[in-house]
Amino acid sequence: MPHPTTFPEPTTVAVNGVELEVFDAGREHAGNPIVLCHGWPEHAFSWRHQVPALVAAGHHVIIPNQRGYGGSSRPDDVESYDIAHLTGDLVALLDHHGYEDATFVGHDWGAMVVWGLALLHPDRVNRVINLSLPYQPRGDRPWIEVMEAALGEDFYFVHFNRRPGVADALFEHNTHRFLRNLYRKDLPPAAPPQALLDLPLVDTPRGTPLMSDRELAVFVDAFESSGFTPSLNWYRNLDRNWHLLADVDPIVRQPTLMIYGERDTVARAEDLTAWVPDADVMSLDCGHWIQQEEPEATTAAILGWLERRGTA
C-alpha cells in the first residue's frame, strides 16, 4: 500500500548479495548522509516523523528496510542474518551511494546492528546515535546461554532460539492483532517473555494506540507479506554473533548519543562509558517506541546533539 504522509517512495538497491528496499530523501544534500536503522518488529516507516526535519537540517536521509523486512530480500538460511551480514549490508549501502562514512542511528535491534557496525567497520561510522538498546558487552559466555541461565527457557530471546517456528507461527496467525497490541504507549511495565508471546491472544489491548489505523496498516501489510521468521532469525544469531566478535576491539570510539525511554523495559547500561567513552546520555518521557512516542523530542535531541557536534 502507499505509505501515508510524506514518507519517501522506496527504491530497490542490490547490495551485498541481497536486495534492500530503501527509502531516501534529501539527495540534494549528498555528502551529509544519515542512515536510520529500525528495530523489531518494525519497518523503515518507524522513522517517518524524523525524516522531514533531518532533510531540512541538510542531511541525505537513508532508511533501509533491513534484510528480512518489508520488501527487502529474505534469505532462507538462518546464518544469513548474523551481524557480519547485517553490517555488511549497511557498508554496501554506503558504497552504493558513494559515501566513505555516515552517521548511523539505530533503535532496538537497529541499535544492536549499529553497535556492531561501529565495531566491525569503524572507519565507515562517523557518529552513533542509538535509542533504547545500550551497548551490550560481549562477556565470557554466549548471550543466549547467559540469558537462559539467568532468566529461564521462557525468556523470549531464549524461546525464539530454543523453539524455532513456534513464535513465528503465533505472530503470523495473529499479525494484525499482535502489532495492534504491541504498538501502544502508556502500557504498564510488563516482563517478557510471556507478555510478549501472549499479546496476539489479547482481544482488548491496553494503553493508547501509537499510530493511526492507516499507519499501522503499513506494518501489518509488510509482515503479512514477509512473515516473522526472517526477522526472528536475527535473534537466532545472537550466539553466532558472540563468536564472530571474539577478536574485535570491543570499544566504540565514535562520538555517541544514547537515548533512553524513561518507561522502557529495556535495562540501561550501568557502565556505558567504559565501552563507549565518548558517549552522551539522555532520557525522554516515553516507553520503548521512542521515536514514535515522542517524535518531536526525539528529532530535537538528534538535531541538537549533531549541532553541538558540528554536523547539523
PDB file of C-alpha atoms in Angstrom:
ATOM      1  CA  MET A   1       0.000   0.000   0.000  1.00  0.00           C
ATOM      2  CA  PRO A   2       1.168   3.623  -0.402  1.00  0.00           C
ATOM      3  CA  HIS A   3       2.952   4.970   2.641  1.00  0.00           C
ATOM      4  CA  PRO A   4       0.977   7.637   4.486  1.00  0.00           C
ATOM      5  CA  THR A   5       2.209  11.195   4.988  1.00  0.00           C
ATOM      6  CA  THR A   6       5.198  12.393   3.010  1.00  0.00           C
ATOM      7  CA  PHE A   7       7.389   9.353   3.593  1.00  0.00           C
ATOM      8  CA  PRO A   8       9.561   8.829   0.509  1.00  0.00           C
ATOM      9  CA  GLU A   9       8.793   6.185  -2.059  1.00  0.00           C
ATOM     10  CA  PRO A  10      11.042   3.107  -1.974  1.00  0.00           C
ATOM     11  CA  THR A  11      13.742   2.063  -4.386  1.00  0.00           C
ATOM     12  CA  THR A  12      15.308  -1.379  -4.638  1.00  0.00           C
ATOM     13  CA  VAL A  13      19.071  -1.463  -4.179  1.00  0.00           C
ATOM     14  CA  ALA A  14      21.220  -4.531  -4.864  1.00  0.00           C
ATOM     15  CA  VAL A  15      23.931  -4.768  -2.194  1.00  0.00           C
ATOM     16  CA  ASN A  16      25.946  -7.477  -0.503  1.00  0.00           C
ATOM     17  CA  GLY A  17      24.201 -10.313  -2.344  1.00  0.00           C
ATOM     18  CA  VAL A  18      20.665  -9.178  -1.444  1.00  0.00           C
ATOM     19  CA  GLU A  19      18.187  -6.522  -2.467  1.00  0.00           C
ATOM     20  CA  LEU A  20      17.175  -3.878   0.049  1.00  0.00           C
ATOM     21  CA  GLU A  21      14.052  -1.772  -0.042  1.00  0.00           C
ATOM     22  CA  VAL A  22      15.414   1.697   0.671  1.00  0.00           C
ATOM     23  CA  PHE A  23      13.648   4.974   1.323  1.00  0.00           C
ATOM     24  CA  ASP A  24      15.761   8.097   0.991  1.00  0.00           C
ATOM     25  CA  ALA A  25      15.160  11.823   1.000  1.00  0.00           C
ATOM     26  CA  GLY A  26      17.311  14.904   0.724  1.00  0.00           C
ATOM     27  CA  ARG A  27      19.521  13.738  -2.124  1.00  0.00           C
ATOM     28  CA  GLU A  28      20.253  17.394  -2.763  1.00  0.00           C
ATOM     29  CA  HIS A  29      22.305  17.215   0.432  1.00  0.00           C
ATOM     30  CA  ALA A  30      24.609  14.498  -0.894  1.00  0.00           C
ATOM     31  CA  GLY A  31      27.744  14.442   1.218  1.00  0.00           C
ATOM     32  CA  ASN A  32      25.978  14.652   4.581  1.00  0.00           C
ATOM     33  CA  PRO A  33      24.370  11.202   4.983  1.00  0.00           C
ATOM     34  CA  ILE A  34      22.494   9.892   7.985  1.00  0.00           C
ATOM     35  CA  VAL A  35      21.271   6.278   7.973  1.00  0.00           C
ATOM     36  CA  LEU A  36      18.275   5.299  10.134  1.00  0.00           C
ATOM     37  CA  CYS A  37      18.051   1.637  11.219  1.00  0.00           C
ATOM     38  CA  HIS A  38      14.755   0.222  12.503  1.00  0.00           C
ATOM     39  CA  GLY A  39      14.179  -2.393  15.194  1.00  0.00           C
ATOM     40  CA  TRP A  40      11.896  -5.416  15.657  1.00  0.00           C
ATOM     41  CA  PRO A  41       9.133  -5.884  14.710  1.00  0.00           C
ATOM     42  CA  GLU A  42       9.326  -2.637  12.806  1.00  0.00           C
ATOM     43  CA  HIS A  43       9.875  -1.085   9.399  1.00  0.00           C
ATOM     44  CA  ALA A  44      11.709   1.852   7.895  1.00  0.00           C
ATOM     45  CA  PHE A  45       8.404   3.714   8.309  1.00  0.00           C
ATOM     46  CA  SER A  46       9.064   3.872  12.069  1.00  0.00           C
ATOM     47  CA  TRP A  47      11.320   6.887  11.277  1.00  0.00           C
ATOM     48  CA  ARG A  48       8.603   8.791   9.390  1.00  0.00           C
ATOM     49  CA  HIS A  49       8.474  11.623  11.921  1.00  0.00           C
ATOM     50  CA  GLN A  50      12.204  12.353  11.791  1.00  0.00           C
ATOM     51  CA  VAL A  51      12.740  12.484   8.014  1.00  0.00           C
ATOM     52  CA  PRO A  52      11.426  15.983   7.162  1.00  0.00           C
ATOM     53  CA  ALA A  53      13.398  17.734   9.906  1.00  0.00           C
ATOM     54  CA  LEU A  54      16.602  15.849   9.119  1.00  0.00           C
ATOM     55  CA  VAL A  55      16.297  16.789   5.457  1.00  0.00           C
ATOM     56  CA  ALA A  56      15.562  20.407   6.403  1.00  0.00           C
ATOM     57  CA  ALA A  57      18.739  20.375   8.514  1.00  0.00           C
ATOM     58  CA  GLY A  58      20.768  19.442   5.446  1.00  0.00           C
ATOM     59  CA  HIS A  59      21.038  15.651   5.592  1.00  0.00           C
ATOM     60  CA  HIS A  60      20.707  12.996   2.939  1.00  0.00           C
ATOM     61  CA  VAL A  61      18.461  10.637   4.917  1.00  0.00           C
ATOM     62  CA  ILE A  62      18.702   6.940   4.041  1.00  0.00           C
ATOM     63  CA  ILE A  63      16.257   4.480   5.638  1.00  0.00           C
ATOM     64  CA  PRO A  64      16.597   0.824   4.631  1.00  0.00           C
ATOM     65  CA  ASN A  65      14.237  -1.965   5.371  1.00  0.00           C
ATOM     66  CA  GLN A  66      16.992  -4.268   6.522  1.00  0.00           C
ATOM     67  CA  ARG A  67      17.204  -7.832   5.236  1.00  0.00           C
ATOM     68  CA  GLY A  68      14.222  -9.891   6.309  1.00  0.00           C
ATOM     69  CA  TYR A  69      11.891  -6.891   6.481  1.00  0.00           C
ATOM     70  CA  GLY A  70       9.359  -5.293   4.162  1.00  0.00           C
ATOM     71  CA  GLY A  71      10.262  -5.583   0.501  1.00  0.00           C
ATOM     72  CA  SER A  72      13.897  -6.494   1.169  1.00  0.00           C
ATOM     73  CA  SER A  73      15.363  -9.934   0.496  1.00  0.00           C
ATOM     74  CA  ARG A  74      14.548 -12.751   2.898  1.00  0.00           C
ATOM     75  CA  PRO A  75      17.256 -15.435   2.634  1.00  0.00           C
ATOM     76  CA  ASP A  76      16.213 -18.879   3.843  1.00  0.00           C
ATOM     77  CA  ASP A  77      19.255 -19.847   5.891  1.00  0.00           C
ATOM     78  CA  VAL A  78      19.439 -18.583   9.460  1.00  0.00           C
ATOM     79  CA  GLU A  79      23.122 -17.647   9.258  1.00  0.00           C
ATOM     80  CA  SER A  80      22.332 -15.048   6.594  1.00  0.00           C
ATOM     81  CA  TYR A  81      21.072 -12.816   9.409  1.00  0.00           C
ATOM     82  CA  ASP A  82      24.229 -12.708  11.520  1.00  0.00           C
ATOM     83  CA  ILE A  83      25.956  -9.454  12.439  1.00  0.00           C
ATOM     84  CA  ALA A  84      28.506  -9.810   9.632  1.00  0.00           C
ATOM     85  CA  HIS A  85      25.747  -9.905   7.016  1.00  0.00           C
ATOM     86  CA  LEU A  86      23.622  -7.181   8.621  1.00  0.00           C
ATOM     87  CA  THR A  87      26.522  -4.754   8.954  1.00  0.00           C
ATOM     88  CA  GLY A  88      27.826  -5.753   5.532  1.00  0.00           C
ATOM     89  CA  ASP A  89      24.523  -4.613   4.032  1.00  0.00           C
ATOM     90  CA  LEU A  90      24.967  -1.152   5.553  1.00  0.00           C
ATOM     91  CA  VAL A  91      28.564  -0.856   4.361  1.00  0.00           C
ATOM     92  CA  ALA A  92      27.470  -1.866   0.865  1.00  0.00           C
ATOM     93  CA  LEU A  93      24.645   0.685   1.045  1.00  0.00           C
ATOM     94  CA  LEU A  94      27.229   3.398   1.727  1.00  0.00           C
ATOM     95  CA  ASP A  95      29.273   2.146  -1.215  1.00  0.00           C
ATOM     96  CA  HIS A  96      26.186   2.270  -3.417  1.00  0.00           C
ATOM     97  CA  HIS A  97      25.725   5.952  -2.596  1.00  0.00           C
ATOM     98  CA  GLY A  98      29.448   6.713  -2.836  1.00  0.00           C
ATOM     99  CA  TYR A  99      29.948   7.578   0.838  1.00  0.00           C
ATOM    100  CA  GLU A 100      33.047   6.829   2.860  1.00  0.00           C
ATOM    101  CA  ASP A 101      31.154   7.107   6.140  1.00  0.00           C
ATOM    102  CA  ALA A 102      27.904   8.310   7.673  1.00  0.00           C
ATOM    103  CA  THR A 103      26.114   8.995  10.930  1.00  0.00           C
ATOM    104  CA  PHE A 104      24.135   5.895  11.898  1.00  0.00           C
ATOM    105  CA  VAL A 105      21.009   5.975  14.047  1.00  0.00           C
ATOM    106  CA  GLY A 106      19.504   2.776  15.429  1.00  0.00           C
ATOM    107  CA  HIS A 107      16.518   1.823  17.540  1.00  0.00           C
ATOM    108  CA  ASP A 108      16.066  -1.508  19.335  1.00  0.00           C
ATOM    109  CA  TRP A 109      17.596  -4.223  17.095  1.00  0.00           C
ATOM    110  CA  GLY A 110      18.700  -1.454  14.758  1.00  0.00           C
ATOM    111  CA  ALA A 111      20.804  -0.153  17.637  1.00  0.00           C
ATOM    112  CA  MET A 112      22.349  -3.602  18.055  1.00  0.00           C
ATOM    113  CA  VAL A 113      23.335  -3.551  14.383  1.00  0.00           C
ATOM    114  CA  VAL A 114      24.756  -0.026  14.644  1.00  0.00           C
ATOM    115  CA  TRP A 115      26.837  -1.020  17.687  1.00  0.00           C
ATOM    116  CA  GLY A 116      28.139  -3.975  15.681  1.00  0.00           C
ATOM    117  CA  LEU A 117      28.837  -1.776  12.674  1.00  0.00           C
ATOM    118  CA  ALA A 118      30.887   0.620  14.809  1.00  0.00           C
ATOM    119  CA  LEU A 119      32.997  -2.343  15.968  1.00  0.00           C
ATOM    120  CA  LEU A 120      33.358  -4.255  12.700  1.00  0.00           C
ATOM    121  CA  HIS A 121      33.643  -1.280  10.312  1.00  0.00           C
ATOM    122  CA  PRO A 122      34.706   1.672  12.483  1.00  0.00           C
ATOM    123  CA  ASP A 123      36.017   3.682   9.533  1.00  0.00           C
ATOM    124  CA  ARG A 124      32.534   3.740   7.954  1.00  0.00           C
ATOM    125  CA  VAL A 125      30.804   5.252  11.015  1.00  0.00           C
ATOM    126  CA  ASN A 126      31.495   8.863  11.946  1.00  0.00           C
ATOM    127  CA  ARG A 127      28.886   9.141  14.709  1.00  0.00           C
ATOM    128  CA  VAL A 128      26.487   6.838  16.542  1.00  0.00           C
ATOM    129  CA  ILE A 129      23.012   7.699  17.810  1.00  0.00           C
ATOM    130  CA  ASN A 130      21.198   4.787  19.427  1.00  0.00           C
ATOM    131  CA  LEU A 131      17.774   4.561  21.025  1.00  0.00           C
ATOM    132  CA  SER A 132      16.612   2.160  23.753  1.00  0.00           C
ATOM    133  CA  LEU A 133      19.252  -0.553  23.476  1.00  0.00           C
ATOM    134  CA  PRO A 134      22.606   0.339  25.043  1.00  0.00           C
ATOM    135  CA  TYR A 135      25.897  -1.264  24.120  1.00  0.00           C
ATOM    136  CA  GLN A 136      25.988  -4.937  25.127  1.00  0.00           C
ATOM    137  CA  PRO A 137      29.431  -6.080  26.343  1.00  0.00           C
ATOM    138  CA  ARG A 138      30.366  -9.453  24.937  1.00  0.00           C
ATOM    139  CA  GLY A 139      31.127 -11.155  28.251  1.00  0.00           C
ATOM    140  CA  ASP A 140      32.648 -14.590  28.813  1.00  0.00           C
ATOM    141  CA  ARG A 141      29.708 -16.750  27.687  1.00  0.00           C
ATOM    142  CA  PRO A 142      27.386 -16.625  24.663  1.00  0.00           C
ATOM    143  CA  TRP A 143      24.430 -14.310  25.143  1.00  0.00           C
ATOM    144  CA  ILE A 144      21.603 -16.836  24.822  1.00  0.00           C
ATOM    145  CA  GLU A 145      23.364 -19.197  27.210  1.00  0.00           C
ATOM    146  CA  VAL A 146      23.648 -16.395  29.767  1.00  0.00           C
ATOM    147  CA  MET A 147      20.008 -15.355  29.322  1.00  0.00           C
ATOM    148  CA  GLU A 148      18.768 -18.924  29.662  1.00  0.00           C
ATOM    149  CA  ALA A 149      20.721 -19.427  32.884  1.00  0.00           C
ATOM    150  CA  ALA A 150      19.562 -16.127  34.375  1.00  0.00           C
ATOM    151  CA  LEU A 151      16.022 -15.735  33.013  1.00  0.00           C
ATOM    152  CA  GLY A 152      14.886 -19.229  32.088  1.00  0.00           C
ATOM    153  CA  GLU A 153      13.872 -21.012  28.912  1.00  0.00           C
ATOM    154  CA  ASP A 154      10.681 -18.967  28.533  1.00  0.00           C
ATOM    155  CA  PHE A 155      12.502 -15.645  28.238  1.00  0.00           C
ATOM    156  CA  TYR A 156      11.569 -14.515  24.740  1.00  0.00           C
ATOM    157  CA  PHE A 157      15.150 -14.306  23.382  1.00  0.00           C
ATOM    158  CA  VAL A 158      15.683 -17.883  24.565  1.00  0.00           C
ATOM    159  CA  HIS A 159      12.247 -19.014  23.415  1.00  0.00           C
ATOM    160  CA  PHE A 160      12.886 -17.742  19.868  1.00  0.00           C
ATOM    161  CA  ASN A 161      16.167 -19.705  19.781  1.00  0.00           C
ATOM    162  CA  ARG A 162      15.207 -22.934  21.518  1.00  0.00           C
ATOM    163  CA  ARG A 163      11.749 -23.322  19.937  1.00  0.00           C
ATOM    164  CA  PRO A 164      12.164 -22.067  16.366  1.00  0.00           C
ATOM    165  CA  GLY A 165       8.925 -21.756  14.472  1.00  0.00           C
ATOM    166  CA  VAL A 166       6.589 -21.561  17.466  1.00  0.00           C
ATOM    167  CA  ALA A 167       6.504 -17.783  17.945  1.00  0.00           C
ATOM    168  CA  ASP A 168       6.765 -17.310  14.182  1.00  0.00           C
ATOM    169  CA  ALA A 169       3.510 -19.187  13.620  1.00  0.00           C
ATOM    170  CA  LEU A 170       1.750 -17.463  16.530  1.00  0.00           C
ATOM    171  CA  PHE A 171       2.632 -13.979  15.283  1.00  0.00           C
ATOM    172  CA  GLU A 172       1.832 -14.815  11.662  1.00  0.00           C
ATOM    173  CA  HIS A 173      -1.574 -16.233  12.576  1.00  0.00           C
ATOM    174  CA  ASN A 174      -2.395 -13.046  14.513  1.00  0.00           C
ATOM    175  CA  THR A 175      -0.358 -10.383  12.668  1.00  0.00           C
ATOM    176  CA  HIS A 176      -2.819  -7.505  12.906  1.00  0.00           C
ATOM    177  CA  ARG A 177      -3.798  -8.224  16.498  1.00  0.00           C
ATOM    178  CA  PHE A 178      -0.172  -8.717  17.584  1.00  0.00           C
ATOM    179  CA  LEU A 179       1.060  -5.445  16.082  1.00  0.00           C
ATOM    180  CA  ARG A 180      -2.047  -3.515  17.171  1.00  0.00           C
ATOM    181  CA  ASN A 181      -1.485  -4.684  20.748  1.00  0.00           C
ATOM    182  CA  LEU A 182       2.272  -4.126  20.694  1.00  0.00           C
ATOM    183  CA  TYR A 183       2.407  -0.607  19.273  1.00  0.00           C
ATOM    184  CA  ARG A 184       0.887   1.171  22.225  1.00  0.00           C
ATOM    185  CA  LYS A 185       2.081   3.658  24.797  1.00  0.00           C
ATOM    186  CA  ASP A 186       1.198   4.163  28.449  1.00  0.00           C
ATOM    187  CA  LEU A 187       1.357   0.415  28.964  1.00  0.00           C
ATOM    188  CA  PRO A 188       2.064  -0.816  32.487  1.00  0.00           C
ATOM    189  CA  PRO A 189       5.528  -2.373  32.714  1.00  0.00           C
ATOM    190  CA  ALA A 190       5.365  -5.952  31.504  1.00  0.00           C
ATOM    191  CA  ALA A 191       8.100  -8.521  31.825  1.00  0.00           C
ATOM    192  CA  PRO A 192       8.717 -10.544  28.689  1.00  0.00           C
ATOM    193  CA  PRO A 193       8.655 -13.247  27.562  1.00  0.00           C
ATOM    194  CA  GLN A 194       5.135 -14.348  28.339  1.00  0.00           C
ATOM    195  CA  ALA A 195       3.638 -10.884  27.994  1.00  0.00           C
ATOM    196  CA  LEU A 196       5.120 -10.671  24.501  1.00  0.00           C
ATOM    197  CA  LEU A 197       4.040 -14.149  23.466  1.00  0.00           C
ATOM    198  CA  ASP A 198       0.549 -13.591  24.883  1.00  0.00           C
ATOM    199  CA  LEU A 199      -0.007 -10.319  23.014  1.00  0.00           C
ATOM    200  CA  PRO A 200      -1.617 -11.930  19.948  1.00  0.00           C
ATOM    201  CA  LEU A 201      -4.169 -13.606  22.218  1.00  0.00           C
ATOM    202  CA  VAL A 202      -5.418 -10.409  23.876  1.00  0.00           C
ATOM    203  CA  ASP A 203      -8.688  -9.185  22.387  1.00  0.00           C
ATOM    204  CA  THR A 204      -8.833  -5.875  24.239  1.00  0.00           C
ATOM    205  CA  PRO A 205      -5.467  -4.081  24.138  1.00  0.00           C
ATOM    206  CA  ARG A 206      -4.372  -1.837  26.968  1.00  0.00           C
ATOM    207  CA  GLY A 207      -2.706   1.545  26.631  1.00  0.00           C
ATOM    208  CA  THR A 208      -3.030   4.236  23.972  1.00  0.00           C
ATOM    209  CA  PRO A 209      -2.566   3.486  20.266  1.00  0.00           C
ATOM    210  CA  LEU A 210       0.792   4.649  18.995  1.00  0.00           C
ATOM    211  CA  MET A 211      -0.352   5.318  15.440  1.00  0.00           C
ATOM    212  CA  SER A 212      -3.385   5.666  13.236  1.00  0.00           C
ATOM    213  CA  ASP A 213      -5.031   2.674  11.593  1.00  0.00           C
ATOM    214  CA  ARG A 214      -3.563   3.779   8.261  1.00  0.00           C
ATOM    215  CA  GLU A 215      -0.068   3.969   9.710  1.00  0.00           C
ATOM    216  CA  LEU A 216      -0.443   0.619  11.452  1.00  0.00           C
ATOM    217  CA  ALA A 217      -1.500  -0.902   8.137  1.00  0.00           C
ATOM    218  CA  VAL A 218       1.990  -0.202   6.744  1.00  0.00           C
ATOM    219  CA  PHE A 219       3.489  -2.501   9.389  1.00  0.00           C
ATOM    220  CA  VAL A 220       0.738  -5.102   9.155  1.00  0.00           C
ATOM    221  CA  ASP A 221       0.903  -5.314   5.361  1.00  0.00           C
ATOM    222  CA  ALA A 222       4.691  -5.664   5.484  1.00  0.00           C
ATOM    223  CA  PHE A 223       4.649  -8.545   7.986  1.00  0.00           C
ATOM    224  CA  GLU A 224       1.723 -10.279   6.312  1.00  0.00           C
ATOM    225  CA  SER A 225       3.917 -10.346   3.216  1.00  0.00           C
ATOM    226  CA  SER A 226       7.260 -11.252   4.807  1.00  0.00           C
ATOM    227  CA  GLY A 227       6.144 -13.362   7.747  1.00  0.00           C
ATOM    228  CA  PHE A 228       8.088 -13.198  11.010  1.00  0.00           C
ATOM    229  CA  THR A 229      10.714 -15.907  10.565  1.00  0.00           C
ATOM    230  CA  PRO A 230      13.273 -13.703   8.737  1.00  0.00           C
ATOM    231  CA  SER A 231      13.221 -11.026  11.445  1.00  0.00           C
ATOM    232  CA  LEU A 232      13.233 -13.590  14.260  1.00  0.00           C
ATOM    233  CA  ASN A 233      16.328 -15.114  12.656  1.00  0.00           C
ATOM    234  CA  TRP A 234      18.179 -12.013  13.852  1.00  0.00           C
ATOM    235  CA  TYR A 235      17.619 -13.311  17.407  1.00  0.00           C
ATOM    236  CA  ARG A 236      18.736 -16.797  16.355  1.00  0.00           C
ATOM    237  CA  ASN A 237      22.193 -15.458  15.511  1.00  0.00           C
ATOM    238  CA  LEU A 238      22.996 -13.917  18.885  1.00  0.00           C
ATOM    239  CA  ASP A 239      25.366 -16.695  19.948  1.00  0.00           C
ATOM    240  CA  ARG A 240      26.887 -16.807  16.464  1.00  0.00           C
ATOM    241  CA  ASN A 241      27.444 -13.041  16.752  1.00  0.00           C
ATOM    242  CA  TRP A 242      29.149 -13.595  20.096  1.00  0.00           C
ATOM    243  CA  HIS A 243      31.661 -15.863  18.352  1.00  0.00           C
ATOM    244  CA  LEU A 244      32.088 -13.519  15.379  1.00  0.00           C
ATOM    245  CA  LEU A 245      33.008 -10.643  17.699  1.00  0.00           C
ATOM    246  CA  ALA A 246      35.588 -12.646  19.647  1.00  0.00           C
ATOM    247  CA  ASP A 247      38.670 -10.944  18.193  1.00  0.00           C
ATOM    248  CA  VAL A 248      37.186  -7.487  17.606  1.00  0.00           C
ATOM    249  CA  ASP A 249      38.234  -4.409  19.590  1.00  0.00           C
ATOM    250  CA  PRO A 250      35.203  -4.031  21.917  1.00  0.00           C
ATOM    251  CA  ILE A 251      35.471  -0.260  22.393  1.00  0.00           C
ATOM    252  CA  VAL A 252      33.137   2.013  20.416  1.00  0.00           C
ATOM    253  CA  ARG A 253      35.302   5.073  19.816  1.00  0.00           C
ATOM    254  CA  GLN A 254      32.936   7.237  17.766  1.00  0.00           C
ATOM    255  CA  PRO A 255      31.095  10.167  19.338  1.00  0.00           C
ATOM    256  CA  THR A 256      27.816   8.666  20.538  1.00  0.00           C
ATOM    257  CA  LEU A 257      24.410   9.781  21.743  1.00  0.00           C
ATOM    258  CA  MET A 258      22.434   7.220  23.760  1.00  0.00           C
ATOM    259  CA  ILE A 259      18.722   7.992  24.160  1.00  0.00           C
ATOM    260  CA  TYR A 260      16.639   6.055  26.696  1.00  0.00           C
ATOM    261  CA  GLY A 261      12.904   6.000  27.305  1.00  0.00           C
ATOM    262  CA  GLU A 262      12.105   6.650  30.967  1.00  0.00           C
ATOM    263  CA  ARG A 263       9.429   3.913  30.950  1.00  0.00           C
ATOM    264  CA  ASP A 264      11.179   1.495  28.623  1.00  0.00           C
ATOM    265  CA  THR A 265      11.518  -2.034  29.995  1.00  0.00           C
ATOM    266  CA  VAL A 266      14.930  -2.449  28.326  1.00  0.00           C
ATOM    267  CA  ALA A 267      17.597  -2.179  31.013  1.00  0.00           C
ATOM    268  CA  ARG A 268      20.007   0.736  30.938  1.00  0.00           C
ATOM    269  CA  ALA A 269      23.756   0.207  30.823  1.00  0.00           C
ATOM    270  CA  GLU A 270      25.447   0.669  34.170  1.00  0.00           C
ATOM    271  CA  ASP A 271      28.884   1.219  32.653  1.00  0.00           C
ATOM    272  CA  LEU A 272      28.261   2.611  29.184  1.00  0.00           C
ATOM    273  CA  THR A 273      31.271   4.916  29.102  1.00  0.00           C
ATOM    274  CA  ALA A 274      33.592   2.025  29.952  1.00  0.00           C
ATOM    275  CA  TRP A 275      32.804   0.679  26.474  1.00  0.00           C
ATOM    276  CA  VAL A 276      31.697   3.874  24.710  1.00  0.00           C
ATOM    277  CA  PRO A 277      33.985   6.538  26.209  1.00  0.00           C
ATOM    278  CA  ASP A 278      32.695   9.452  24.102  1.00  0.00           C
ATOM    279  CA  ALA A 279      29.019   8.900  24.937  1.00  0.00           C
ATOM    280  CA  ASP A 280      26.390  11.464  25.870  1.00  0.00           C
ATOM    281  CA  VAL A 281      23.270  10.066  27.537  1.00  0.00           C
ATOM    282  CA  MET A 282      19.766  11.478  27.737  1.00  0.00           C
ATOM    283  CA  SER A 283      16.261  10.226  28.517  1.00  0.00           C
ATOM    284  CA  LEU A 284      12.809  11.065  27.188  1.00  0.00           C
ATOM    285  CA  ASP A 285       9.466  10.628  28.921  1.00  0.00           C
ATOM    286  CA  CYS A 286       8.246   7.594  26.991  1.00  0.00           C
ATOM    287  CA  GLY A 287       8.370   3.839  26.700  1.00  0.00           C
ATOM    288  CA  HIS A 288      10.154   1.635  24.191  1.00  0.00           C
ATOM    289  CA  TRP A 289       8.978   3.106  20.855  1.00  0.00           C
ATOM    290  CA  ILE A 290      10.944   6.275  21.471  1.00  0.00           C
ATOM    291  CA  GLN A 291      10.981   7.987  18.068  1.00  0.00           C
ATOM    292  CA  GLN A 292       7.292   7.233  17.539  1.00  0.00           C
ATOM    293  CA  GLU A 293       6.057   8.010  21.075  1.00  0.00           C
ATOM    294  CA  GLU A 294       7.967  11.295  21.354  1.00  0.00           C
ATOM    295  CA  PRO A 295       8.712  12.215  17.743  1.00  0.00           C
ATOM    296  CA  GLU A 296       9.340  15.930  18.222  1.00  0.00           C
ATOM    297  CA  ALA A 297      11.514  15.442  21.307  1.00  0.00           C
ATOM    298  CA  THR A 298      13.473  12.665  19.602  1.00  0.00           C
ATOM    299  CA  THR A 299      14.089  14.756  16.498  1.00  0.00           C
ATOM    300  CA  ALA A 300      15.117  17.750  18.609  1.00  0.00           C
ATOM    301  CA  ALA A 301      17.503  15.582  20.622  1.00  0.00           C
ATOM    302  CA  ILE A 302      19.152  14.200  17.486  1.00  0.00           C
ATOM    303  CA  LEU A 303      19.476  17.565  15.766  1.00  0.00           C
ATOM    304  CA  GLY A 304      20.615  19.336  18.914  1.00  0.00           C
ATOM    305  CA  TRP A 305      23.338  16.785  19.531  1.00  0.00           C
ATOM    306  CA  LEU A 306      24.506  16.877  15.912  1.00  0.00           C
ATOM    307  CA  GLU A 307      24.628  20.659  16.051  1.00  0.00           C
ATOM    308  CA  ARG A 308      26.768  20.540  19.181  1.00  0.00           C
ATOM    309  CA  ARG A 309      28.996  18.057  17.383  1.00  0.00           C
ATOM    310  CA  GLY A 310      29.168  20.413  14.410  1.00  0.00           C
ATOM    311  CA  THR A 311      27.325  18.297  11.837  1.00  0.00           C
ATOM    312  CA  ALA A 312      23.723  19.542  11.728  1.00  0.00           C
TER     313      ALA A 312
END
